[in-house]
Amino acid sequence: MQQSGAAGGRGCALFPLLGVLFFQGVHIVLSLEIKADAHVRGYVGEKIKLKCTFKSTSSVTDKLTIDWTYRPPSSSRTESIFHYQSFQYPTTAGTFRDRISWVGDVYRGDASISISNPTLKDNGTFSCAVKNPPDVHHNIPVTELTVTERGFGTMLSSVALLSVLVFLPSAVVVVLLLLRMARKSAGLKKRSKSGYKKSSIEVSDDTDQEEGDDCVARLCVRCAECLDSDYEETY
């Protein structure tokens, strides 16, 4: 197995895809596997989740630790922004102060965090490291975060999607009602041309409907009269 140039001087190289650590000619099978999104895109002012998951051959104990670090673009300087061991300890200094939140669950292999109120200055590389003794050999995945302003095109697409979800059902109902009215009108015209006469049942149904409508109208008039009489009595 060929070593990478950066690791050749130290006699070790890391191969996370193979789950194998090569150290001084010895193959060590990784007992702890960590996965994270390679690229995450977010928008200014909107909370961003940095996902990190892990699998360990040992049960989770209070010795398990999680560390998130951040490295700005074009810089070799890294800073710790989150630490976990039985409890979450977000950073209390630096640009991420009071903006890092724990959203993971160690018992489900979730070591994710979130960033509140992200800005353009948050662009950079984030690393997630997990140790669960005796499982300490693992890969360290990195996530490249890109924060941008939400453009007019993105806002317009969101509004368009909302409009479709709101107005499409209404449009379908209107079309169905128009089709039903058109079919009913066509049926009446066809009957009138063919000299169709209503049966006694249809006539009685129409009469009942007219009487029902008349009763409703009378009831409305009576209610209005009652309201008027009550209004006059108050004076």
mmCIF file of C-alpha atoms in Angstrom:
data_model
loop_
_atom_site.group_PDB
_atom_site.id
_atom_site.type_symbol
_atom_site.label_atom_id
_atom_site.label_comp_id
_atom_site.label_asym_id
_atom_site.label_seq_id
_atom_site.Cartn_x
_atom_site.Cartn_y
_atom_site.Cartn_z
ATOM 1 C CA MET A 1 0.000 0.000 0.000
ATOM 2 C CA GLN A 2 1.420 3.408 -1.030
ATOM 3 C CA GLN A 3 1.554 6.198 1.523
ATOM 4 C CA SER A 4 0.439 9.731 0.775
ATOM 5 C CA GLY A 5 3.080 12.431 0.477
ATOM 6 C CA ALA A 6 1.879 14.367 3.525
ATOM 7 C CA ALA A 7 1.922 11.302 5.739
ATOM 8 C CA GLY A 8 5.043 9.692 4.319
ATOM 9 C CA GLY A 9 7.399 11.694 6.540
ATOM 10 C CA ARG A 10 5.582 10.589 9.666
ATOM 11 C CA GLY A 11 5.254 6.976 8.578
ATOM 12 C CA CYS A 12 1.451 6.973 8.729
ATOM 13 C CA ALA A 13 -1.461 7.563 6.430
ATOM 14 C CA LEU A 14 -5.223 7.510 6.856
ATOM 15 C CA PHE A 15 -7.616 5.758 4.496
ATOM 16 C CA PRO A 16 -11.155 6.471 5.763
ATOM 17 C CA LEU A 17 -12.854 4.827 2.792
ATOM 18 C CA LEU A 18 -11.160 1.547 3.557
ATOM 19 C CA GLY A 19 -11.599 1.927 7.297
ATOM 20 C CA VAL A 20 -7.888 1.163 7.792
ATOM 21 C CA LEU A 21 -5.141 3.107 9.542
ATOM 22 C CA PHE A 22 -1.624 2.444 8.222
ATOM 23 C CA PHE A 23 0.923 3.239 10.902
ATOM 24 C CA GLN A 24 4.617 2.299 10.633
ATOM 25 C CA GLY A 25 3.869 -0.607 8.326
ATOM 26 C CA VAL A 26 1.043 -1.975 10.529
ATOM 27 C CA HIS A 27 -2.588 -2.127 9.383
ATOM 28 C CA ILE A 28 -5.034 -1.135 12.100
ATOM 29 C CA VAL A 29 -8.707 -1.716 11.368
ATOM 30 C CA LEU A 30 -10.772 1.286 12.434
ATOM 31 C CA SER A 31 -13.251 0.332 15.139
ATOM 32 C CA LEU A 32 -14.935 3.750 14.955
ATOM 33 C CA GLU A 33 -16.304 5.082 11.674
ATOM 34 C CA ILE A 34 -17.396 8.718 11.330
ATOM 35 C CA LYS A 35 -19.375 10.233 8.463
ATOM 36 C CA ALA A 36 -20.173 13.864 7.662
ATOM 37 C CA ASP A 37 -21.479 15.828 4.695
ATOM 38 C CA ALA A 38 -18.601 16.924 2.494
ATOM 39 C CA HIS A 39 -20.347 20.137 1.426
ATOM 40 C CA VAL A 40 -23.075 22.139 3.167
ATOM 41 C CA ARG A 41 -24.712 25.257 1.748
ATOM 42 C CA GLY A 42 -26.554 27.767 3.894
ATOM 43 C CA TYR A 43 -27.998 31.255 3.832
ATOM 44 C CA VAL A 44 -27.264 34.293 5.965
ATOM 45 C CA GLY A 45 -29.484 34.439 9.035
ATOM 46 C CA GLU A 46 -30.958 30.939 8.562
ATOM 47 C CA LYS A 47 -29.947 28.152 10.960
ATOM 48 C CA ILE A 48 -27.550 25.598 9.463
ATOM 49 C CA LYS A 49 -27.134 21.990 10.563
ATOM 50 C CA LEU A 50 -23.738 20.301 10.351
ATOM 51 C CA LYS A 51 -24.472 16.590 10.271
ATOM 52 C CA CYS A 52 -22.066 14.042 11.737
ATOM 53 C CA THR A 53 -22.765 10.384 12.474
ATOM 54 C CA PHE A 54 -20.616 7.605 13.887
ATOM 55 C CA LYS A 55 -20.563 3.837 14.360
ATOM 56 C CA SER A 56 -18.629 2.231 17.187
ATOM 57 C CA THR A 57 -17.975 -1.394 18.019
ATOM 58 C CA SER A 58 -18.192 -0.511 21.732
ATOM 59 C CA SER A 59 -21.197 0.630 23.722
ATOM 60 C CA VAL A 60 -21.545 4.337 24.390
ATOM 61 C CA THR A 61 -20.263 5.333 27.848
ATOM 62 C CA ASP A 62 -19.615 8.560 29.716
ATOM 63 C CA LYS A 63 -16.069 8.445 28.322
ATOM 64 C CA LEU A 64 -17.290 9.203 24.804
ATOM 65 C CA THR A 65 -16.111 12.580 23.554
ATOM 66 C CA ILE A 66 -17.038 14.694 20.545
ATOM 67 C CA ASP A 67 -15.039 17.651 19.286
ATOM 68 C CA TRP A 68 -15.906 20.067 16.500
ATOM 69 C CA THR A 69 -13.233 22.400 15.141
ATOM 70 C CA TYR A 70 -13.302 25.218 12.592
ATOM 71 C CA ARG A 71 -10.672 26.405 10.143
ATOM 72 C CA PRO A 72 -11.176 29.633 8.144
ATOM 73 C CA PRO A 73 -10.560 29.655 4.386
ATOM 74 C CA SER A 74 -6.923 30.004 3.318
ATOM 75 C CA SER A 75 -5.719 29.495 6.877
ATOM 76 C CA SER A 76 -4.063 26.714 8.835
ATOM 77 C CA ARG A 77 -5.347 27.997 12.176
ATOM 78 C CA THR A 78 -8.086 25.892 13.781
ATOM 79 C CA GLU A 79 -10.285 26.692 16.748
ATOM 80 C CA SER A 80 -12.438 24.492 18.939
ATOM 81 C CA ILE A 81 -16.116 25.432 18.717
ATOM 82 C CA PHE A 82 -17.803 22.519 20.521
ATOM 83 C CA HIS A 83 -16.952 19.758 22.999
ATOM 84 C CA TYR A 84 -19.130 16.968 24.346
ATOM 85 C CA GLN A 85 -18.605 14.541 27.196
ATOM 86 C CA SER A 86 -21.815 13.525 28.961
ATOM 87 C CA PHE A 87 -22.908 17.118 28.406
ATOM 88 C CA GLN A 88 -22.538 19.683 25.647
ATOM 89 C CA TYR A 89 -19.984 22.481 25.929
ATOM 90 C CA PRO A 90 -20.321 24.985 23.060
ATOM 91 C CA THR A 91 -17.650 27.617 22.711
ATOM 92 C CA THR A 92 -17.965 30.747 24.830
ATOM 93 C CA ALA A 93 -15.470 32.785 22.824
ATOM 94 C CA GLY A 94 -14.695 33.724 19.245
ATOM 95 C CA THR A 95 -17.008 34.329 16.311
ATOM 96 C CA PHE A 96 -19.201 31.312 17.149
ATOM 97 C CA ARG A 97 -19.913 32.401 20.712
ATOM 98 C CA ASP A 98 -23.518 31.622 21.752
ATOM 99 C CA ARG A 99 -24.307 30.397 18.216
ATOM 100 C CA ILE A 100 -23.477 26.672 18.428
ATOM 101 C CA SER A 101 -26.220 24.271 19.534
ATOM 102 C CA TRP A 102 -26.194 20.513 20.130
ATOM 103 C CA VAL A 103 -28.748 18.666 17.965
ATOM 104 C CA GLY A 104 -27.272 15.159 18.157
ATOM 105 C CA ASP A 105 -27.958 11.991 20.135
ATOM 106 C CA VAL A 106 -24.926 9.891 21.058
ATOM 107 C CA TYR A 107 -27.044 6.799 21.705
ATOM 108 C CA ARG A 108 -28.185 6.924 18.090
ATOM 109 C CA GLY A 109 -24.716 7.643 16.753
ATOM 110 C CA ASP A 110 -25.516 11.283 16.011
ATOM 111 C CA ALA A 111 -22.924 13.973 16.733
ATOM 112 C CA SER A 112 -24.515 16.837 14.800
ATOM 113 C CA ILE A 113 -24.506 20.518 15.737
ATOM 114 C CA SER A 114 -26.213 23.622 14.349
ATOM 115 C CA ILE A 115 -25.121 27.218 13.756
ATOM 116 C CA SER A 116 -27.547 30.053 14.501
ATOM 117 C CA ASN A 117 -27.521 33.368 12.626
ATOM 118 C CA PRO A 118 -24.774 32.342 10.167
ATOM 119 C CA THR A 119 -22.853 35.048 8.329
ATOM 120 C CA LEU A 120 -20.505 35.157 5.366
ATOM 121 C CA LYS A 121 -17.611 35.051 7.832
ATOM 122 C CA ASP A 122 -18.609 31.503 8.852
ATOM 123 C CA ASN A 123 -17.404 30.036 5.558
ATOM 124 C CA GLY A 124 -14.677 27.473 6.074
ATOM 125 C CA THR A 125 -13.869 23.896 7.023
ATOM 126 C CA PHE A 126 -15.450 22.099 9.978
ATOM 127 C CA SER A 127 -14.137 18.818 11.413
ATOM 128 C CA CYS A 128 -15.973 16.272 13.556
ATOM 129 C CA ALA A 129 -13.949 13.979 15.834
ATOM 130 C CA VAL A 130 -15.447 11.236 18.025
ATOM 131 C CA LYS A 131 -13.748 8.951 20.530
ATOM 132 C CA ASN A 132 -15.444 6.133 22.412
ATOM 133 C CA PRO A 133 -12.780 4.302 24.436
ATOM 134 C CA PRO A 134 -11.485 1.770 23.758
ATOM 135 C CA ASP A 135 -12.467 2.795 20.193
ATOM 136 C CA VAL A 136 -10.090 5.656 19.504
ATOM 137 C CA HIS A 137 -8.809 4.912 15.987
ATOM 138 C CA HIS A 138 -11.008 6.683 13.484
ATOM 139 C CA ASN A 139 -11.134 8.884 10.417
ATOM 140 C CA ILE A 140 -11.791 12.622 10.756
ATOM 141 C CA PRO A 141 -14.252 13.798 8.080
ATOM 142 C CA VAL A 142 -14.410 17.471 7.130
ATOM 143 C CA THR A 143 -17.327 19.605 5.970
ATOM 144 C CA GLU A 144 -16.901 22.623 3.704
ATOM 145 C CA LEU A 145 -19.507 25.242 4.624
ATOM 146 C CA THR A 146 -20.578 27.880 2.120
ATOM 147 C CA VAL A 147 -22.817 30.679 3.372
ATOM 148 C CA THR A 148 -24.376 33.055 0.835
ATOM 149 C CA GLU A 149 -27.067 35.708 0.679
ATOM 150 C CA ARG A 150 -30.456 34.407 -0.359
ATOM 151 C CA GLY A 151 -30.923 35.913 -3.825
ATOM 152 C CA PHE A 152 -34.059 37.295 -5.442
ATOM 153 C CA GLY A 153 -34.327 34.233 -7.679
ATOM 154 C CA THR A 154 -34.431 31.893 -4.673
ATOM 155 C CA MET A 155 -37.078 34.020 -2.947
ATOM 156 C CA LEU A 156 -39.118 34.157 -6.147
ATOM 157 C CA SER A 157 -39.021 30.375 -6.537
ATOM 158 C CA SER A 158 -40.212 29.950 -2.936
ATOM 159 C CA VAL A 159 -43.121 32.338 -3.526
ATOM 160 C CA ALA A 160 -44.014 30.550 -6.747
ATOM 161 C CA LEU A 161 -44.038 27.176 -5.003
ATOM 162 C CA LEU A 162 -46.256 28.535 -2.223
ATOM 163 C CA SER A 163 -48.641 30.020 -4.788
ATOM 164 C CA VAL A 164 -48.931 26.693 -6.587
ATOM 165 C CA LEU A 165 -49.648 24.824 -3.349
ATOM 166 C CA VAL A 166 -52.320 27.347 -2.322
ATOM 167 C CA PHE A 167 -54.089 28.147 -5.595
ATOM 168 C CA LEU A 168 -53.840 24.856 -7.477
ATOM 169 C CA PRO A 169 -56.493 23.036 -5.371
ATOM 170 C CA SER A 170 -58.834 26.037 -5.729
ATOM 171 C CA ALA A 171 -58.336 26.086 -9.486
ATOM 172 C CA VAL A 172 -59.134 22.366 -9.709
ATOM 173 C CA VAL A 173 -62.372 22.867 -7.767
ATOM 174 C CA VAL A 174 -63.415 25.777 -10.003
ATOM 175 C CA VAL A 175 -62.739 23.766 -13.172
ATOM 176 C CA LEU A 176 -64.755 20.825 -11.864
ATOM 177 C CA LEU A 177 -67.687 23.099 -11.005
ATOM 178 C CA LEU A 178 -67.570 24.714 -14.456
ATOM 179 C CA LEU A 179 -67.533 21.300 -16.122
ATOM 180 C CA ARG A 180 -70.481 20.180 -14.048
ATOM 181 C CA MET A 181 -72.448 23.333 -14.901
ATOM 182 C CA ALA A 182 -71.595 22.942 -18.598
ATOM 183 C CA ARG A 183 -72.787 19.320 -18.617
ATOM 184 C CA LYS A 184 -75.981 20.248 -16.833
ATOM 185 C CA SER A 185 -76.652 23.114 -19.259
ATOM 186 C CA ALA A 186 -75.992 20.858 -22.252
ATOM 187 C CA GLY A 187 -78.388 18.259 -20.837
ATOM 188 C CA LEU A 188 -81.150 20.841 -20.378
ATOM 189 C CA LYS A 189 -80.731 22.125 -23.927
ATOM 190 C CA LYS A 190 -80.851 18.604 -25.297
ATOM 191 C CA ARG A 191 -84.043 17.870 -23.405
ATOM 192 C CA SER A 192 -85.691 21.095 -24.534
ATOM 193 C CA LYS A 193 -84.869 20.379 -28.199
ATOM 194 C CA SER A 194 -86.242 16.859 -28.028
ATOM 195 C CA GLY A 195 -89.474 18.047 -26.447
ATOM 196 C CA TYR A 196 -88.660 16.337 -23.173
ATOM 197 C CA LYS A 197 -91.234 16.674 -20.444
ATOM 198 C CA LYS A 198 -90.531 16.225 -16.775
ATOM 199 C CA SER A 199 -92.053 13.278 -15.023
ATOM 200 C CA SER A 200 -94.351 13.714 -12.061
ATOM 201 C CA ILE A 201 -91.502 12.791 -9.720
ATOM 202 C CA GLU A 202 -89.180 15.428 -11.198
ATOM 203 C CA VAL A 203 -91.973 18.012 -11.045
ATOM 204 C CA SER A 204 -92.655 17.201 -7.391
ATOM 205 C CA ASP A 205 -88.929 17.435 -6.635
ATOM 206 C CA ASP A 206 -88.762 20.870 -8.248
ATOM 207 C CA THR A 207 -91.871 21.940 -6.349
ATOM 208 C CA ASP A 208 -90.414 20.753 -3.069
ATOM 209 C CA GLN A 209 -87.203 22.605 -3.769
ATOM 210 C CA GLU A 210 -89.097 25.818 -4.577
ATOM 211 C CA GLU A 211 -91.156 25.452 -1.412
ATOM 212 C CA GLY A 212 -87.990 24.882 0.608
ATOM 213 C CA ASP A 213 -86.392 27.980 -0.852
ATOM 214 C CA ASP A 214 -89.579 29.943 -0.115
ATOM 215 C CA CYS A 215 -89.546 28.735 3.498
ATOM 216 C CA VAL A 216 -85.942 29.800 3.926
ATOM 217 C CA ALA A 217 -86.738 33.228 2.506
ATOM 218 C CA ARG A 218 -89.724 33.608 4.841
ATOM 219 C CA LEU A 219 -87.606 32.566 7.806
ATOM 220 C CA CYS A 220 -84.982 35.179 6.946
ATOM 221 C CA VAL A 221 -87.666 37.886 6.654
ATOM 222 C CA ARG A 222 -89.180 36.830 9.990
ATOM 223 C CA CYS A 223 -85.801 36.989 11.716
ATOM 224 C CA ALA A 224 -85.214 40.447 10.290
ATOM 225 C CA GLU A 225 -88.612 41.603 11.590
ATOM 226 C CA CYS A 226 -87.823 40.239 15.039
ATOM 227 C CA LEU A 227 -84.520 42.094 15.104
ATOM 228 C CA ASP A 228 -86.249 45.319 14.030
ATOM 229 C CA SER A 229 -88.910 44.951 16.739
ATOM 230 C CA ASP A 230 -86.266 44.338 19.404
ATOM 231 C CA TYR A 231 -84.343 47.371 18.220
ATOM 232 C CA GLU A 232 -87.484 49.603 18.439
ATOM 233 C CA GLU A 233 -88.349 48.354 21.945
ATOM 234 C CA THR A 234 -85.028 49.499 23.283
ATOM 235 C CA TYR A 235 -86.049 53.049 22.453
#
